mmCIF file of C-alpha atoms in Angstrom:
data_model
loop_
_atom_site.group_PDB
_atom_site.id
_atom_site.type_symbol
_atom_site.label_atom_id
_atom_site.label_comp_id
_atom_site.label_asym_id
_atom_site.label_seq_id
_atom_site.Cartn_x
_atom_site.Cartn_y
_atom_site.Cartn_z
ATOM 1 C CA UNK A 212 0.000 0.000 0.000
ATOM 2 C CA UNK A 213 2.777 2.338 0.699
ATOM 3 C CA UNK A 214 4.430 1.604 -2.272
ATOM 4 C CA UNK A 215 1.109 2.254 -4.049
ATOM 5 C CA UNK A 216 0.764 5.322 -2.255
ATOM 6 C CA UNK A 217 4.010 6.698 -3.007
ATOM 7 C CA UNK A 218 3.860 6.046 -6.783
ATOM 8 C CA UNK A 219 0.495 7.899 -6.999
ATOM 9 C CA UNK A 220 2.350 11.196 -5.552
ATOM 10 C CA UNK A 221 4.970 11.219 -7.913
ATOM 11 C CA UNK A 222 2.449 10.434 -10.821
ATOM 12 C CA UNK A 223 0.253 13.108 -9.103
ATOM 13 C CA UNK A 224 3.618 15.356 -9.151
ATOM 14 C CA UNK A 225 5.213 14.809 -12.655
ATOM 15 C CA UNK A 226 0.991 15.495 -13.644
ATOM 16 C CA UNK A 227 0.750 18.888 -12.034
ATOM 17 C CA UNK A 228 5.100 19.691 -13.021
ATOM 18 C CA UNK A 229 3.719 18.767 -16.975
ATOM 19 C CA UNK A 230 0.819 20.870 -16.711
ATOM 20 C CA UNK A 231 3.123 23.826 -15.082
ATOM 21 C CA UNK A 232 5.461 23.888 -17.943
ATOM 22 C CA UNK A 233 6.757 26.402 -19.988
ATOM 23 C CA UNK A 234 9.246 27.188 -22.576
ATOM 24 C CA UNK A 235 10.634 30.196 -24.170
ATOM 25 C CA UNK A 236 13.443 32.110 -25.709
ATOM 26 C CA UNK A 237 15.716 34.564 -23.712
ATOM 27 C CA UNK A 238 19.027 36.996 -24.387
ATOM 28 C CA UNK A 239 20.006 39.829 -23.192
ATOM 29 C CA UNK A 240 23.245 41.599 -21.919
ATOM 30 C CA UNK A 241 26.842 40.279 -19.682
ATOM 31 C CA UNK A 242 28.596 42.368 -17.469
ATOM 32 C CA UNK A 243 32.402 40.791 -16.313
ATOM 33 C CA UNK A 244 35.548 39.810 -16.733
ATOM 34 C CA UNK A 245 37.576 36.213 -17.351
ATOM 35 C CA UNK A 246 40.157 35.160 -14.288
ATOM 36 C CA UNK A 247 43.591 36.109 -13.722
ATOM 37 C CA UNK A 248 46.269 37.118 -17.079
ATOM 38 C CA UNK A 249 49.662 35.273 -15.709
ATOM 39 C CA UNK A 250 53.195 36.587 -17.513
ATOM 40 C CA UNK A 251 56.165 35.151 -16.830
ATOM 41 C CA UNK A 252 59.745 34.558 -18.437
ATOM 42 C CA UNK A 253 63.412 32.703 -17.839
ATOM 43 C CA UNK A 254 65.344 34.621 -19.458
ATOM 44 C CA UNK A 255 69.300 33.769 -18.260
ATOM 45 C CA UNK A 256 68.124 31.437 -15.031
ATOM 46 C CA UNK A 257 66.374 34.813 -14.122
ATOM 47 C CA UNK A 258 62.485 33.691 -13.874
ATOM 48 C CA UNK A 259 59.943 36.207 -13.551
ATOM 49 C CA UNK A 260 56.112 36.285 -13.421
ATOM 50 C CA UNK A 261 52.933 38.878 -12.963
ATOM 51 C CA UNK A 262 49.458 38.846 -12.619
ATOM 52 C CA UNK A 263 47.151 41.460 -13.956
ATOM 53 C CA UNK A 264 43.135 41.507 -13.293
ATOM 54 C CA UNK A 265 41.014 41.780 -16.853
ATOM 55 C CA UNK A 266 39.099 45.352 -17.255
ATOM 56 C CA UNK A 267 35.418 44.564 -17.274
ATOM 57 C CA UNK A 268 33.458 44.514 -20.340
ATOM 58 C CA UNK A 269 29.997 43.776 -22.227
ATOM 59 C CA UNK A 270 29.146 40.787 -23.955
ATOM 60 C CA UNK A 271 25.624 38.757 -25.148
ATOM 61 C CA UNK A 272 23.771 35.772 -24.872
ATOM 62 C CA UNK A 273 21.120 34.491 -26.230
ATOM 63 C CA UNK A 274 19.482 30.867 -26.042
ATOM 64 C CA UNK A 275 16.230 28.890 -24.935
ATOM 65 C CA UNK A 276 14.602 28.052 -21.121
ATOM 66 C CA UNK A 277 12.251 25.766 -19.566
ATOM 67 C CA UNK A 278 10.402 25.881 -16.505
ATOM 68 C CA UNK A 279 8.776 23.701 -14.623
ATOM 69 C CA UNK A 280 7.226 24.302 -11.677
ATOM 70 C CA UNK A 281 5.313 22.722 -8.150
ATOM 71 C CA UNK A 282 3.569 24.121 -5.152
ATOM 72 C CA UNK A 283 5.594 27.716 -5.836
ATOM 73 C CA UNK A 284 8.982 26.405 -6.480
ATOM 74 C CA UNK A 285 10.443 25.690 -10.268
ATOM 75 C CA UNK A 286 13.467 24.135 -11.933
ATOM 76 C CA UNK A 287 14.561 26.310 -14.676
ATOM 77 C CA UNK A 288 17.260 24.296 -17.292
ATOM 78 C CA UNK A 289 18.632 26.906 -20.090
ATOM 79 C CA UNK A 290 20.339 26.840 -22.935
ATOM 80 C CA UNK A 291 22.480 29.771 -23.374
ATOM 81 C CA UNK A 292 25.418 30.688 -26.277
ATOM 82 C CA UNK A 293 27.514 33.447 -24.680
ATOM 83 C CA UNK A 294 30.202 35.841 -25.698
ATOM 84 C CA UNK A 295 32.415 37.182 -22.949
ATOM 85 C CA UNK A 296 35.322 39.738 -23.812
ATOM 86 C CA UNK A 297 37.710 40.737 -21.402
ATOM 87 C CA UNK A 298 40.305 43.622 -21.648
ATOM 88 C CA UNK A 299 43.848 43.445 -20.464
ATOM 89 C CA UNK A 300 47.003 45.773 -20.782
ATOM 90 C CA UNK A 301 47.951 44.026 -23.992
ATOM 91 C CA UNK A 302 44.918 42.920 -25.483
ATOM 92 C CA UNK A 303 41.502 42.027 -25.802
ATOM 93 C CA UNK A 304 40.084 38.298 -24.684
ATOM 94 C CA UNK A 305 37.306 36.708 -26.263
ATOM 95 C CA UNK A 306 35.239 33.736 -25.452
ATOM 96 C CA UNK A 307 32.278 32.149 -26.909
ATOM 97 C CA UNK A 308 30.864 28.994 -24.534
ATOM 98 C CA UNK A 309 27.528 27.267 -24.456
ATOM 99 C CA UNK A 310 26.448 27.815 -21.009
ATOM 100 C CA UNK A 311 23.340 25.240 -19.571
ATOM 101 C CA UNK A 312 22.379 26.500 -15.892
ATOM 102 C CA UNK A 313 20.166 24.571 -13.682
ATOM 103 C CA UNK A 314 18.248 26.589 -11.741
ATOM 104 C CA UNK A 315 16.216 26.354 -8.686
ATOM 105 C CA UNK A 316 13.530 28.919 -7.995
ATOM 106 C CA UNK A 317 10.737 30.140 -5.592
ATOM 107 C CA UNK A 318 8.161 32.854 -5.998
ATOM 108 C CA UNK A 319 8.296 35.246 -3.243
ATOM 109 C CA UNK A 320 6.139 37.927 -3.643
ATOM 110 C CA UNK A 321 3.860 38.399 -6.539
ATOM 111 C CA UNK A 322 5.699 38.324 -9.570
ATOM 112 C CA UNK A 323 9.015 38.410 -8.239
ATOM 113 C CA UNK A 324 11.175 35.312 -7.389
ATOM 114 C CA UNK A 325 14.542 34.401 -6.969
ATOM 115 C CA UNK A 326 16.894 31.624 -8.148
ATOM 116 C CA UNK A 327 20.167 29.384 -8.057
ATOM 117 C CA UNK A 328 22.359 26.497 -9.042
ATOM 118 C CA UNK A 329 25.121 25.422 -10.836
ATOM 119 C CA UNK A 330 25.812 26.439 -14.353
ATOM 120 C CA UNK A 331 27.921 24.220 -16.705
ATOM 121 C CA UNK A 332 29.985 25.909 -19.227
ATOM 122 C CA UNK A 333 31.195 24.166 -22.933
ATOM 123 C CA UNK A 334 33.768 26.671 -24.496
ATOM 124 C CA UNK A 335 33.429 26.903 -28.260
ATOM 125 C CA UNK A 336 36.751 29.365 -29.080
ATOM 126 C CA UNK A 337 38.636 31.740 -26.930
ATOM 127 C CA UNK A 338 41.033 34.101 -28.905
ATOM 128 C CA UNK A 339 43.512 37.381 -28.305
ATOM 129 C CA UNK A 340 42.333 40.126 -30.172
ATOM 130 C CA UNK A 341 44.796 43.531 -31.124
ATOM 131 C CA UNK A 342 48.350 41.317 -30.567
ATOM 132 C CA UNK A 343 49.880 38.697 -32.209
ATOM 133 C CA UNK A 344 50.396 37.002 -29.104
ATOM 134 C CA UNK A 345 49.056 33.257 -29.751
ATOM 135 C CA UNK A 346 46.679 31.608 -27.549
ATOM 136 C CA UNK A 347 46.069 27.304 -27.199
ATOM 137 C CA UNK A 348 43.010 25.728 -26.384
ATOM 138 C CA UNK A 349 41.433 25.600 -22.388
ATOM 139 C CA UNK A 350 42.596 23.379 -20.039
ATOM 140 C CA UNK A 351 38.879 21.216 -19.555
ATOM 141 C CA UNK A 352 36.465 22.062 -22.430
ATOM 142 C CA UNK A 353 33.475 21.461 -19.370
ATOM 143 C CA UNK A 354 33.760 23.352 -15.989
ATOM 144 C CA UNK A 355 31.009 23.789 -13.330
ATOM 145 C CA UNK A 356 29.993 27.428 -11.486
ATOM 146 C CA UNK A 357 27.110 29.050 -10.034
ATOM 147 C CA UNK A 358 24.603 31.348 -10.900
ATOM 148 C CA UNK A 359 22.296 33.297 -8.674
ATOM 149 C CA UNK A 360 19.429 36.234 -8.652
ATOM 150 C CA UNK A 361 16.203 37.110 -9.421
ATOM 151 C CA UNK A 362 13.342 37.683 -11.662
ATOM 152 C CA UNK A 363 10.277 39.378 -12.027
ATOM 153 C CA UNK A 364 7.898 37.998 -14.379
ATOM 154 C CA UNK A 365 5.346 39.882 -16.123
ATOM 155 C CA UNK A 366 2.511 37.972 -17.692
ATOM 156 C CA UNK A 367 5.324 36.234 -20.761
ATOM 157 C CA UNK A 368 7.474 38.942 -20.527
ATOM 158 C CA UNK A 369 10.509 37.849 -17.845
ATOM 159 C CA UNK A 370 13.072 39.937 -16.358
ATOM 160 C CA UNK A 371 17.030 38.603 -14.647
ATOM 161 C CA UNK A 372 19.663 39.860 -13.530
ATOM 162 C CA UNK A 373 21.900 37.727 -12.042
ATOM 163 C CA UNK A 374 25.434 36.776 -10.990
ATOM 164 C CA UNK A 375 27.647 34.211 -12.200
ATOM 165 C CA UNK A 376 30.877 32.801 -10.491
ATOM 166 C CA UNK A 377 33.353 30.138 -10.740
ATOM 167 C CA UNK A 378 34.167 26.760 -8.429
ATOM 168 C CA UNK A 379 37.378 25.753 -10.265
ATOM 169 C CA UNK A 380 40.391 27.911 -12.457
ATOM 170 C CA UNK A 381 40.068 27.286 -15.984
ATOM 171 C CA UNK A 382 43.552 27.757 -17.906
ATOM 172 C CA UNK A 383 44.482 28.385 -21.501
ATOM 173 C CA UNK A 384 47.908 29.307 -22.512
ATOM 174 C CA UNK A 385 50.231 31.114 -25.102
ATOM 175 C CA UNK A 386 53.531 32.584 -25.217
ATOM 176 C CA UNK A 387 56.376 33.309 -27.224
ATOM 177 C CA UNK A 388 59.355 30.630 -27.771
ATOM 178 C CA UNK A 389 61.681 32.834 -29.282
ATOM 179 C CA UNK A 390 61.503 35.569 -26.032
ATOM 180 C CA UNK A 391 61.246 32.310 -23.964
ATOM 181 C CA UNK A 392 57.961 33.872 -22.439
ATOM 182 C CA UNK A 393 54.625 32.908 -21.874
ATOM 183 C CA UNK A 394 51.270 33.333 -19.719
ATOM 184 C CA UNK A 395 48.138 31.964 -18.961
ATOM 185 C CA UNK A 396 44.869 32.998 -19.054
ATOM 186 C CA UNK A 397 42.188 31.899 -16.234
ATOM 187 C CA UNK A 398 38.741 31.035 -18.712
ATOM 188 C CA UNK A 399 36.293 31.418 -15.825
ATOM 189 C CA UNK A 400 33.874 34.371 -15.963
ATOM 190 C CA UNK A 401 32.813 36.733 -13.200
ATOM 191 C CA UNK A 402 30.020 38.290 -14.458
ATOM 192 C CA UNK A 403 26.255 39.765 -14.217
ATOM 193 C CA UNK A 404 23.988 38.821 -16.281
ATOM 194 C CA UNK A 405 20.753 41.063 -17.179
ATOM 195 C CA UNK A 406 18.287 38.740 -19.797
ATOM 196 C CA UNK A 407 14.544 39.500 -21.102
ATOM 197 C CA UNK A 408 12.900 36.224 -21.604
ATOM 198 C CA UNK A 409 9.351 35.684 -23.245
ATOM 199 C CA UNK A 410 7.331 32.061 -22.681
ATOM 200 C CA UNK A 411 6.159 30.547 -26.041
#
């Protein structure tokens, strides 16, 4: 009987999750910077090295959501291509990554509601732009952060603004062999995030 029980609450669950649904589009604007630009040279036994913080700039994003939601809380999976530049002393960094959040929600008060979770992040390219320094691939293609904030949603029309963060350091590296030089580059964003969605 329990057994019985319990599988007519999860029925009775996914029932009232699938009839809570929606989907929709979203983009909007990014706010932030990658991680930590590492120099650093041997040149005669000397070694040397140096750290610089990026300059903040804007990027986009753009992508799909779902959301799914129970007794006032929702998970909200996305979809999300992003482009992220970054401006250091030397030159400009660019990424473009799939990101695919997970969110978890609650509505607080009328429209508005706030969310987190962890947000997965594919990078597609990341290049130097205005030097001919050269730059290889990232370290892990995949790495996991966070995103948090909230929303206000207005009939289909959504609002966000959130912040996203990093668990783990991301490398990708370059340099010059001749100069016997090189750096690093740390991948992981610090950023907000300010999106319009609308639910098809």
């Amino acid at each position: 009987m329990k057994k019985l029980m319990l599988a007519a609450i999860l029925i009775t669950g996914f029932g009232m999750s699938a009839q809570n649904a929606s989907f929709g589009i979203k983009g909007g604007l990014n706010y932030g910077a990658t991680g930590d630009y590492e120099t650093f040279s041997d040149v005669s036994g000397d070694f040397t090295s140096s750290f610089e913080k990026g300059e903040d700039k804007t990027g986009f994003h753009a992508g799909l959501f779902a959301q799914f939601e129970l007794l006032g809380i929702f998970i909200q999976p996305e979809l999300m291509y992003t482009e992220l530049n970054t401006e250091y002393s030397a030159f400009d960094y660019k990424l473009s990554k799939i990101d695919a959040p997970v969110l978890v929600g609650i509505n607080i008060l009328g429209p508005l509601n706030i969310k987190a979770g962890p947000s997965f992040q594919y990078i597609l390219d990341n290049k130097i732009k205005g030097s001919d320094l050269k730059i290889e691939d990232v370290e892990k293609d995949i790495t996991v952060g966070y995103q948090l904030g909230a929303g206000l949603d207005l009939g289909r029309l959504g609002f966000d603004v959130r912040h996203e963060g990093s668990f783990q350091d991301n490398f990708a590296e370059g340099g010059n062999i001749a100069e016997d030089s090189g750096f690093t580059i740390d991948s992981r964003p610090s950023q907000w995030i300010l999106s319009v969605s609308y639910a098809l």
